[in-house]
Coordinates of C-alpha atoms and ligand atoms in Angstrom, one line a residue:
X242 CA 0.0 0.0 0.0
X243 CA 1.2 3.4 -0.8
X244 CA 1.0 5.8 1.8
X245 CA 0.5 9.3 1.6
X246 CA 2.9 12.2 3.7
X247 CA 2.4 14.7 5.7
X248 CA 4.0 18.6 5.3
X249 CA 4.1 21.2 7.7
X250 CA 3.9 25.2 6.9
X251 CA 5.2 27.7 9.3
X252 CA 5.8 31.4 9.3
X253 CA 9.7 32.1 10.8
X254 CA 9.2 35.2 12.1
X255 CA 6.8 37.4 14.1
X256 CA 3.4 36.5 12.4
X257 CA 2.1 38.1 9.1
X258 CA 4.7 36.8 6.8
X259 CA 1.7 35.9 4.2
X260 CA 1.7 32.4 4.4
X261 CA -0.8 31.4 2.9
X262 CA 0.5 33.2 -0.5
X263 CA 3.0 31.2 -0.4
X264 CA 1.5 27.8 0.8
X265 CA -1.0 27.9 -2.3
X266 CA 1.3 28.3 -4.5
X267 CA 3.4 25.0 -3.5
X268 CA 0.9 22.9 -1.5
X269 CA -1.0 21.9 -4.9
X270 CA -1.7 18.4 -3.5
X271 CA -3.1 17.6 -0.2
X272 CA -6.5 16.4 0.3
X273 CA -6.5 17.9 3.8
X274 CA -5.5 21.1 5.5
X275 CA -5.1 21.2 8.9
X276 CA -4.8 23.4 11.7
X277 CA -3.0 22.4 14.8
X278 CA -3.1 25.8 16.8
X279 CA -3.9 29.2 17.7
X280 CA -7.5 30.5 17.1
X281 CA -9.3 33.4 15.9
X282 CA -5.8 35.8 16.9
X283 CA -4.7 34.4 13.3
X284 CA -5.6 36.1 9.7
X285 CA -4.9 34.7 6.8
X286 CA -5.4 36.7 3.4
X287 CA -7.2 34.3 1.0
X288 CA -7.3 36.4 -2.7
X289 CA -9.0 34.0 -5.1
X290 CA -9.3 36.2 -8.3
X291 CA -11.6 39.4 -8.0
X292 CA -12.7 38.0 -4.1
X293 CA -10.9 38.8 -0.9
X294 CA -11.6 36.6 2.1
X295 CA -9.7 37.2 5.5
X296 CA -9.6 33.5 7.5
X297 CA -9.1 33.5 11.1
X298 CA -9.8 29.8 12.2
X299 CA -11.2 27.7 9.3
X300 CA -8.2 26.1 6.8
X301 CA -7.1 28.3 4.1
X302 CA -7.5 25.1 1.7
X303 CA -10.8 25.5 1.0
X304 CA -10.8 27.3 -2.2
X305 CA -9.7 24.6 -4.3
X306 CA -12.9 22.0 -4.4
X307 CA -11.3 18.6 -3.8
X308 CA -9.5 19.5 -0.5
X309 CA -10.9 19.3 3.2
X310 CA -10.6 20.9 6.0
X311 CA -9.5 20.2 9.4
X312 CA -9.6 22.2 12.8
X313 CA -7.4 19.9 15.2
X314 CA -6.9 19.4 19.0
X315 CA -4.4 21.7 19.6
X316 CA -6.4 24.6 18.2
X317 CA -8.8 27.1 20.6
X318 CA -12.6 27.4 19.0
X319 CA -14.8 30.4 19.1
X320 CA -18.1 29.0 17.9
X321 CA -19.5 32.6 17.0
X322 CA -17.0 33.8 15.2
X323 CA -16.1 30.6 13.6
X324 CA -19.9 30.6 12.8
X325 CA -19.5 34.3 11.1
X326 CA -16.5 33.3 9.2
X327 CA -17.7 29.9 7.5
X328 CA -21.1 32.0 6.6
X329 CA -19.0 34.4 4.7
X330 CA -17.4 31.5 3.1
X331 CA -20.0 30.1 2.0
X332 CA -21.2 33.8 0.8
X333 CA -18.4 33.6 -1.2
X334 CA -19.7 30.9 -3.2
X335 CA -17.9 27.4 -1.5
X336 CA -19.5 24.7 0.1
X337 CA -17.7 23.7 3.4
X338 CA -20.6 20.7 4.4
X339 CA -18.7 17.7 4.7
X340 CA -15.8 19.6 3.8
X341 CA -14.8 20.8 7.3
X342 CA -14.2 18.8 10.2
X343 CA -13.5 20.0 14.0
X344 CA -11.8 17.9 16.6
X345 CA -14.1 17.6 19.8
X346 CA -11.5 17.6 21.8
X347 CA -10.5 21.4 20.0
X348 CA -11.2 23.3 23.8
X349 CA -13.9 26.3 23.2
X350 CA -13.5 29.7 24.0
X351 CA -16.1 30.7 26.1
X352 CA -17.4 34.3 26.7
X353 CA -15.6 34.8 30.3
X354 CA -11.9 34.2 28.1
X355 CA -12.9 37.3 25.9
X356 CA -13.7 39.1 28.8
X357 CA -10.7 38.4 30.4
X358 CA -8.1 39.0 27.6
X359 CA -9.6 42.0 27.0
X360 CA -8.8 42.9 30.6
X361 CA -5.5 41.6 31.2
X362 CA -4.2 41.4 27.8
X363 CA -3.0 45.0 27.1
X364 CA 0.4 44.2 28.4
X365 CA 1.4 42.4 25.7
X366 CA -1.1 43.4 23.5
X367 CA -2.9 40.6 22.3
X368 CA -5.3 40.2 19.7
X369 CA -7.9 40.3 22.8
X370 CA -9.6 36.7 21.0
X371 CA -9.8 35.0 25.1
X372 CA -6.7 33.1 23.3
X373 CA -4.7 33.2 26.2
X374 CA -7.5 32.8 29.3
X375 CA -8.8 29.6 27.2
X376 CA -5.2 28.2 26.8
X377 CA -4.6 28.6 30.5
X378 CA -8.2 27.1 31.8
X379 CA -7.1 24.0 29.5
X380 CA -4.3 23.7 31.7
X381 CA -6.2 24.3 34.5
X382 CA -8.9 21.7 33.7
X383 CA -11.5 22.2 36.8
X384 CA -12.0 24.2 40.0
X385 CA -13.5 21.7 42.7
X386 CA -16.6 20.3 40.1
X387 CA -16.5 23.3 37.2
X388 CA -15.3 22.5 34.2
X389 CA -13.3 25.5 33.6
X390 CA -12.3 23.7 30.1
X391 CA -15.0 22.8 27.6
X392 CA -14.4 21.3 24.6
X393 CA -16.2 20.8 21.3
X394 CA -17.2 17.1 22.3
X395 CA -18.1 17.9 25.8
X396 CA -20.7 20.8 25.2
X397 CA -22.1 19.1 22.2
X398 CA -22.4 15.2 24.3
X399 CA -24.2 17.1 26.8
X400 CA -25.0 20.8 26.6
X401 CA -27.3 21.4 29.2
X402 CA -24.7 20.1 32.2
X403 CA -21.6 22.5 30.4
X404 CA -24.3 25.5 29.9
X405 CA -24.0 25.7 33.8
X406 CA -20.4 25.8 33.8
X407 CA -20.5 28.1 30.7
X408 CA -22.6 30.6 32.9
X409 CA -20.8 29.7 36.3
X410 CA -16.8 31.1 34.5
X411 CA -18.7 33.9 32.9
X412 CA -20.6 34.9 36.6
X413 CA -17.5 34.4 38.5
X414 CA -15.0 36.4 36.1
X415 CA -18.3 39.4 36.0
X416 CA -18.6 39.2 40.0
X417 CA -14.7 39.4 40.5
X418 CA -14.1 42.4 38.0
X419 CA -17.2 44.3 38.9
X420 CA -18.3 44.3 34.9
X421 CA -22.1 45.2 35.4
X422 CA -22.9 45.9 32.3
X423 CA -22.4 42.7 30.8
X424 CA -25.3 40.8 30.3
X425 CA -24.2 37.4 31.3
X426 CA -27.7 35.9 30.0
X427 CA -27.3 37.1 26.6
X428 CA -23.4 35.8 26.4
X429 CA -24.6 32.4 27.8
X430 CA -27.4 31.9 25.0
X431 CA -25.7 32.5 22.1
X432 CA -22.9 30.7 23.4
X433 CA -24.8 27.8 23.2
X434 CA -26.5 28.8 19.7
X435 CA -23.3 28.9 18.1
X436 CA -22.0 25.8 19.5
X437 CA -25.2 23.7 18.7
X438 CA -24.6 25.4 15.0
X439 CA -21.3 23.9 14.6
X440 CA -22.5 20.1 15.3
X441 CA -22.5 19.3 11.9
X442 CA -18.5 19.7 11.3
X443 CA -18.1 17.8 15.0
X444 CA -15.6 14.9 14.1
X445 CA -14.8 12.7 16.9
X446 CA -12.5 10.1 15.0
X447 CA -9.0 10.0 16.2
X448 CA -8.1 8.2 12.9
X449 CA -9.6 11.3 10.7
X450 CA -6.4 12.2 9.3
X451 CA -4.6 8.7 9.3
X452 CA -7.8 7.1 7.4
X453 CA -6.5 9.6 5.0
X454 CA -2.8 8.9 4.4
X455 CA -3.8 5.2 4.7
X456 CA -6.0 6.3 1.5
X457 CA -2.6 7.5 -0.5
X458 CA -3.3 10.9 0.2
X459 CA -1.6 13.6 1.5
X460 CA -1.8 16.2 4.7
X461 CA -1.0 19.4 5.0
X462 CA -0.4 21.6 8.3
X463 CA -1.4 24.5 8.3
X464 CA 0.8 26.8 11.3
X465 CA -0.9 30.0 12.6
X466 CA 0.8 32.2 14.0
X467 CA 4.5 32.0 13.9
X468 CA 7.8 31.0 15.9
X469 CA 8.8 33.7 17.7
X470 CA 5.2 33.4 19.3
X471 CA 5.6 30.2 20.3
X472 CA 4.7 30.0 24.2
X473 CA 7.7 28.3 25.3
X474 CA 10.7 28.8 22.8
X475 CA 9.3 32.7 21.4
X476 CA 10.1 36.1 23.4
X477 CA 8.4 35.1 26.5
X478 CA 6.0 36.7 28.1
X479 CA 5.2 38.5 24.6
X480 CA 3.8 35.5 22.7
X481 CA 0.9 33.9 22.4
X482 CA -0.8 31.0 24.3
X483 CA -0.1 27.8 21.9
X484 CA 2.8 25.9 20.9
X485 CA 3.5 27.0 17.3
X486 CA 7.2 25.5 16.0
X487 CA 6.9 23.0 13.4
X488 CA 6.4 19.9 16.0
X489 CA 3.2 21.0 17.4
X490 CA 1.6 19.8 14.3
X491 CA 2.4 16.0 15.6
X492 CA 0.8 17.1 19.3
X493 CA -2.2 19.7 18.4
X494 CA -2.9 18.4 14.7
X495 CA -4.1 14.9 15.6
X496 CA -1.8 12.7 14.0
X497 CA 1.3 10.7 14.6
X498 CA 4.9 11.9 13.3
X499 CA 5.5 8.7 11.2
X500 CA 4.5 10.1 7.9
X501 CA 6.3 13.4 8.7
X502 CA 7.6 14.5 4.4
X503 CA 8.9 18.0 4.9
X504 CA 8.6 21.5 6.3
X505 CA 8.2 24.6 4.5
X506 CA 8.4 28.3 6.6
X507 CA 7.7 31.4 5.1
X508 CA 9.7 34.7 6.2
X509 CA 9.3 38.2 4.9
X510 CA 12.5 40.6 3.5
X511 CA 11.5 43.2 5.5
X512 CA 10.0 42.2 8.8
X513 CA 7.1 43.2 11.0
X514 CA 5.3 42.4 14.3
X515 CA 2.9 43.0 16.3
X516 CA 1.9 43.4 20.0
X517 CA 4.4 44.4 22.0
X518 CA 8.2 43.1 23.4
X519 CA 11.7 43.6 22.2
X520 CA 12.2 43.0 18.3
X521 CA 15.8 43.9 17.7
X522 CA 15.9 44.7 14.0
X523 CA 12.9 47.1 14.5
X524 CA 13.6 50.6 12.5
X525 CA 13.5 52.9 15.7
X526 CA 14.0 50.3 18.3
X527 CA 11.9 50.9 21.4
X528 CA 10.5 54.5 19.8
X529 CA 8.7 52.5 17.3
X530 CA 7.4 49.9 20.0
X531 CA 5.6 52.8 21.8
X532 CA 4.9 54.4 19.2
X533 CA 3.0 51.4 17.3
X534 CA 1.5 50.6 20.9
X535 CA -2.7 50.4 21.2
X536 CA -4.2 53.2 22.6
X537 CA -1.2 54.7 23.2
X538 CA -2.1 58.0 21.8
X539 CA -0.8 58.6 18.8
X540 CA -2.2 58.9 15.2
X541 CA -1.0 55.5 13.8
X542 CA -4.1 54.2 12.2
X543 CA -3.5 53.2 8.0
X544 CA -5.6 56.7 7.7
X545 CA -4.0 58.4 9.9
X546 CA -0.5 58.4 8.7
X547 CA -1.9 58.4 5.3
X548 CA -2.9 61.9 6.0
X549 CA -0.2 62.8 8.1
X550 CA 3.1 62.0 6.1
X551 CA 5.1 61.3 2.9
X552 CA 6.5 58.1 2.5
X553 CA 8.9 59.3 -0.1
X554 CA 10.0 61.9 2.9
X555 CA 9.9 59.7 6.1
X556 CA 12.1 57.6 3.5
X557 CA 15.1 59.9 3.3
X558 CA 14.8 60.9 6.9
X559 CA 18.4 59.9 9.2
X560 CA 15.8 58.8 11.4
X561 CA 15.1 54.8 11.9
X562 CA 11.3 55.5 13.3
X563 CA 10.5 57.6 10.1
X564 CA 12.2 54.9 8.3
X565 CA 9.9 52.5 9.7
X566 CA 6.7 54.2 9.6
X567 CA 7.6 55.1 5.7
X568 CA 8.0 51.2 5.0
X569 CA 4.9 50.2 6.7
X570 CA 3.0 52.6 4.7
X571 CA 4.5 51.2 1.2
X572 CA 4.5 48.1 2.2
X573 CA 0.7 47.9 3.7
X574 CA 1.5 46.4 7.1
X575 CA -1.4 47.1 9.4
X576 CA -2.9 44.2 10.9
X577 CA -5.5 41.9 9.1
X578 CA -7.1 40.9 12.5
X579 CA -6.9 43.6 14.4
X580 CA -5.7 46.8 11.9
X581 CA -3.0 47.6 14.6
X582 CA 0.2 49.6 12.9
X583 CA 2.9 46.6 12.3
X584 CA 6.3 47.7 13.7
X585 CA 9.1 47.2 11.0
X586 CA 12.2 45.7 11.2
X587 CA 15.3 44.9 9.2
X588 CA 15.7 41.1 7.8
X589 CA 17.0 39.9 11.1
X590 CA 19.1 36.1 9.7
X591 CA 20.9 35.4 13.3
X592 CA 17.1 34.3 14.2
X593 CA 15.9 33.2 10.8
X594 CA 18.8 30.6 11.1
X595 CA 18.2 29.6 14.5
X596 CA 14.6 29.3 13.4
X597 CA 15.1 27.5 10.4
X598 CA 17.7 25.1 12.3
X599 CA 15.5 24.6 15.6
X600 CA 12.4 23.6 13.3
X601 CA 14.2 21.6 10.7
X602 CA 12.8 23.5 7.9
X603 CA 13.3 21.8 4.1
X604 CA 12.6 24.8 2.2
X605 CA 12.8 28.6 2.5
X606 CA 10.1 31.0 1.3
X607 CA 10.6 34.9 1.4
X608 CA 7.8 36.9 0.8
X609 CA 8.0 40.8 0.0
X610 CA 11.5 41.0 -1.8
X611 CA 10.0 43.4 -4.2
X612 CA 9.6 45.8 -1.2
X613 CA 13.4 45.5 -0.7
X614 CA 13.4 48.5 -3.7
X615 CA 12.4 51.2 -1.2
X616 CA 15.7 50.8 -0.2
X617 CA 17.5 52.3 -3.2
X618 CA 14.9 55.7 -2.5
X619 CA 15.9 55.6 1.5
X620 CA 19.1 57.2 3.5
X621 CA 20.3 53.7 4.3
X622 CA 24.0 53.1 2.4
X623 CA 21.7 49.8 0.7
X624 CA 19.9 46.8 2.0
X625 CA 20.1 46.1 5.4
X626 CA 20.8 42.7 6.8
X627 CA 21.4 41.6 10.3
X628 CA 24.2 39.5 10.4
X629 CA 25.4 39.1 13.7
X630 CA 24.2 40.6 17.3
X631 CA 26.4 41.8 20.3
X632 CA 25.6 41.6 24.2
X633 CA 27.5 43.8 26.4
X634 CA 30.7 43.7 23.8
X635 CA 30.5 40.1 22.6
X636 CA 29.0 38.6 19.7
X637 CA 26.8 36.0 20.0
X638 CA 25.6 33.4 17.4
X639 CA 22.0 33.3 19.0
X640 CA 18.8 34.7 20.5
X641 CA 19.3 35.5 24.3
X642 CA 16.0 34.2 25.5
X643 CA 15.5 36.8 28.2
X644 CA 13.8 40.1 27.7
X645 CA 16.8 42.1 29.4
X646 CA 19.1 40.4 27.1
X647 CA 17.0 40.8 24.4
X648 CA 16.8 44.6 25.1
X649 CA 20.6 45.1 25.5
X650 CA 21.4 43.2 21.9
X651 CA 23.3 45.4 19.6
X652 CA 22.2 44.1 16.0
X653 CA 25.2 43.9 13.5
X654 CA 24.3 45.4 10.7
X655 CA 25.6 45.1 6.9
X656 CA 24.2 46.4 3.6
X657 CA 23.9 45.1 0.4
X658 CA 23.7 47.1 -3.4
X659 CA 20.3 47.9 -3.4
X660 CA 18.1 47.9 -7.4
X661 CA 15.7 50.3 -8.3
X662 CA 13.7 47.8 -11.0
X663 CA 10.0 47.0 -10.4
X664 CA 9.9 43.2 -9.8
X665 CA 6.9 42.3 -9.9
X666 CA 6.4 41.4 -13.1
X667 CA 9.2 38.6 -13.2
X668 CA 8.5 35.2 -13.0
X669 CA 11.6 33.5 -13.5
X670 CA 15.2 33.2 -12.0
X671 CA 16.4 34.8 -15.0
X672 CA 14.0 37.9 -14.7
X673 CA 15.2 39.1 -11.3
X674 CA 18.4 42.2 -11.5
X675 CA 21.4 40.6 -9.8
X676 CA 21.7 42.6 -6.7
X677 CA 18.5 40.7 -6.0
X678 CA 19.9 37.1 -7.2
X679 CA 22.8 38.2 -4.6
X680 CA 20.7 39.2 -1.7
X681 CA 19.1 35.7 -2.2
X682 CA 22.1 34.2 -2.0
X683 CA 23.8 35.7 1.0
X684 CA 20.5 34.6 2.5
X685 CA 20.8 31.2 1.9
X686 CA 24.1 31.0 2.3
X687 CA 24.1 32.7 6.0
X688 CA 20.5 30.4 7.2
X689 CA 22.0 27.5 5.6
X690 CA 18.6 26.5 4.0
X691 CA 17.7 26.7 0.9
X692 CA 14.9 29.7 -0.6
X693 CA 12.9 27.8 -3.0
X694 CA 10.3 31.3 -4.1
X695 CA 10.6 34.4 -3.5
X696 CA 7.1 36.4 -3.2
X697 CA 7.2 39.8 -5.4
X698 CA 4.1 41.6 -5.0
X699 CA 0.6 41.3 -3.2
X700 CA -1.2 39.4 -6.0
X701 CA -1.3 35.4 -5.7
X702 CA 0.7 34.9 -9.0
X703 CA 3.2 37.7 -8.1
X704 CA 5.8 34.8 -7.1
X705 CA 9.5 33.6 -8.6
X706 CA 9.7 29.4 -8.0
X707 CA 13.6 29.6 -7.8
X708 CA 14.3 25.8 -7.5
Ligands
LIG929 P1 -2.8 36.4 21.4 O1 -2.4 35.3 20.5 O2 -4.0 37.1 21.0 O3 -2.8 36.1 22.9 O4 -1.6 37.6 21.3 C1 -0.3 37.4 21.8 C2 0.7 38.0 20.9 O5 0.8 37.3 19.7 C3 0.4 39.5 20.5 O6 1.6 40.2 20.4 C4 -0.3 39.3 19.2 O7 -0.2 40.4 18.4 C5 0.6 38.1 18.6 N1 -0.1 37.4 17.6 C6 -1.0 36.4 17.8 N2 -1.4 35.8 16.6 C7 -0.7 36.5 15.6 C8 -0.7 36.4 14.2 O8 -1.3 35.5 13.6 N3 0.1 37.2 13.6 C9 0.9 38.1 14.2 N4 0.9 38.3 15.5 C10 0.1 37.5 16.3

């Protein structure tokens, strides 16, 4: 019997690396794709010819007809706003009955999480989904007889005895935070709406995806999220709740490593993240942090700065932040989630190769090289790569894993020619100026893993295949 293989897509950096771009272009056969973590705090640009869909929780795979759709055990479930995003779906024109399958044992985020994240979560600026609350009452299981974690299989095997618990988190977190003017009543009833609505994608099989390899066919993995958010191995405590490096998709996604193929990951030229904590290739450095912060009082909205500045100004400015806050606006980068300002940093390889290494990855993708031109219009002597960090006078070959440390690193910074050509019309190798072809190469050759496409402009078929 011939077996089919699982793959495994990541994003190498902060989040937002366009992923999915990149995993339609090379993921052309999989019968399933299948999420292993995270929640609604991901969002995924689908662009399938004229329409525009933004996916938070359901598979990105769904726009080609054959392939299905899997939310595993490792993943945290809204039903309401998994609800509002497969009816938007289906506006869209595709059929998802049958087609998409949660685990029960995926745990649900219930109303109090929400609350709570968007209490607590300012800190390090979460997406405010309940992510965090929800992954920590798995942990916690139950307090004396309430379930504090629900999952999928529990509420739907017995709804009325989890509706209590449901309403018991929600009355405990409202009592404790004095938040009278939530209606716990309401909260609690469509609560249970939305998770009766989702019965008919309950899958309960632990052999789902292994009936499915058994059948010759193939999975794919879909990562949300990306590394450096990882809750153990990213910039702890500014991460998010779930395990997101490439072996997670053997613990959350519901099936065993033996038919583990390859791992792709998907990094942008000129990096962004969100949320707060130290990023130390960021243009401005901590300036830009506060600056890019929620509600922290300045005019950073996409309109805002629209209005405000010149890109082709900020661009030539000595100053890193203006640098920054020119490069987000040419390159687009406020969230898709939440519409947050994306802080900008330079290509930063010390942790793309320690990212690349730690998760094993088979093949490189880089998206955004095009973007790489506002260089050649900036004050910088070219195009800026980190290729080394200092602590306190030494160089070091790695991350420090501590905030303090993390704070204190010195990024070593070297430039290469920059072009001035519009690339995104080439499709091939041989299309691309040199200075590009060169920056592709020190990449390689500093990560040590090889860049298989190279993603040239926003539009799906905007993409080199180098190999
Ligand atoms: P949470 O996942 O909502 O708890 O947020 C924790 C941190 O992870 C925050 O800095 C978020 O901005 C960040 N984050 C979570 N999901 C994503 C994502 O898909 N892309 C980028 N950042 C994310």
């Amino acid at each position: 019997m011939v077996y089919g293989k699982s793959f495994i897509g990541i994003g190498a950096q902060y989040g937002d690396e366009g992923k999915i771009k990149i995993f339609d272009q090379v993921i052309q056969d999989a019968k399933v794709w299948a999420r292993f973590n995270g929640g609604p705090n991901a969002g995924h640009n689908l662009k399938v010819g004229d329409i525009h869909i933004v996916t938070h929780g359901v598979p990105s795979g769904f726009t080609r007809e054959s392939v299905l759709g899997y939310i595993g055990s490792g993943t945290v479930v809204n039903p309401e706003k998994l609800n509002v995003e497969i009816a938007d779906i289906v506006a869209h024109g595709f059929n998802l009955e049958n087609r998409l399958f949660i685990s029960g044992n995926a745990s649900l985020i219930q109303p109090h999480h929400t609350l709570l994240d968007g209490l607590k979560g300012k800190e390090i600026g979460t997406t405010g989904n309940g992510i965090g609350p929800a992954y920590a009452d798995q942990a916690q299981r139950q307090l004396g007889r309430r379930l504090k974690n629900i999952r999928m299989g529990d509420y739907l095997a017995n709804p009325t005895e989890c509706f209590v618990h449901v309403r018991a988190n929600l009355e405990e977190v409202v009592q404790k935070h004095k938040l009278s003017k939530v209606n716990t009543h309401i909260l609690t009833k469509r609560f249970d709406e939305e998770t009766k609505r989702l019965e008919k994608y309950l899958c309960e099989d632990p052999f789902f995806l292994e009936n499915i390899i058994e059948q010759g066919e193939n999975v794919f993995f879909e990562g949300a999220n990306a590394i450096m958010l990882d809750v153990v191995q990213g910039i702890v405590p500014y991460v998010t709740s779930s395990r997101t490096i490439a072996a997670a998709a053997y613990t959350g996604g519901d099936l065993s490593l033996r038919y583990h193929h390859k791992t792709i990951a998907v990094a942008k030229a000129i990096m962004s993240r969100v949320g707060n904590g130290p990023f130390v290739s960021e243009f401005g450095s901590e300036r830009s942090e506060d600056y890019c912060k929620a509600g922290g009082g300045y005019k950073n909205t996409k309109e805002a700065e629209s209005e405000l500045y010149d890109s082709c100004e900020l661009l030539k400015s000595d100053d890193p932040l203006h640098i920054g806050i020119a490069l987000r606006m040419l390159g687009g980068e406020y969230g898709a989630t939440t519409k947050r300002p994306r802080r900008i940093g330079m290509l930063d390889l010390v942790m793309l190769r320690q990212n690349c290494r730690l998760n094993a990855v088979d093949e490189l993708y880089l998206n955004k090289v095009d973007c790489l031109r506002q260089f050649a219009d900036s004050s910088l002597p070219g195009i800026p790569l980190v290729m080394g960090y200092e602590l306190d006078g030494q160089c070091i070959e790695y991350m420090p894993s501590t905030e303090g440390k993390l704070r204190r690193v010195m990024p070593v910074v070297e430039y290469l020619p920059p072009f001035t050509q519009d690339i995104s019309k080439a499709r091939r190798r041989e299309e691309l100026p040199g200075e590009v072809l060169e920056f592709i190469r020190v990449v390689e050759e500093y990560v040590g893993t090889p860049i298989f496409g190279i993603g040239v402009g926003a539009e799906r078929e905007e993409y080199v295949a180098l190999k």
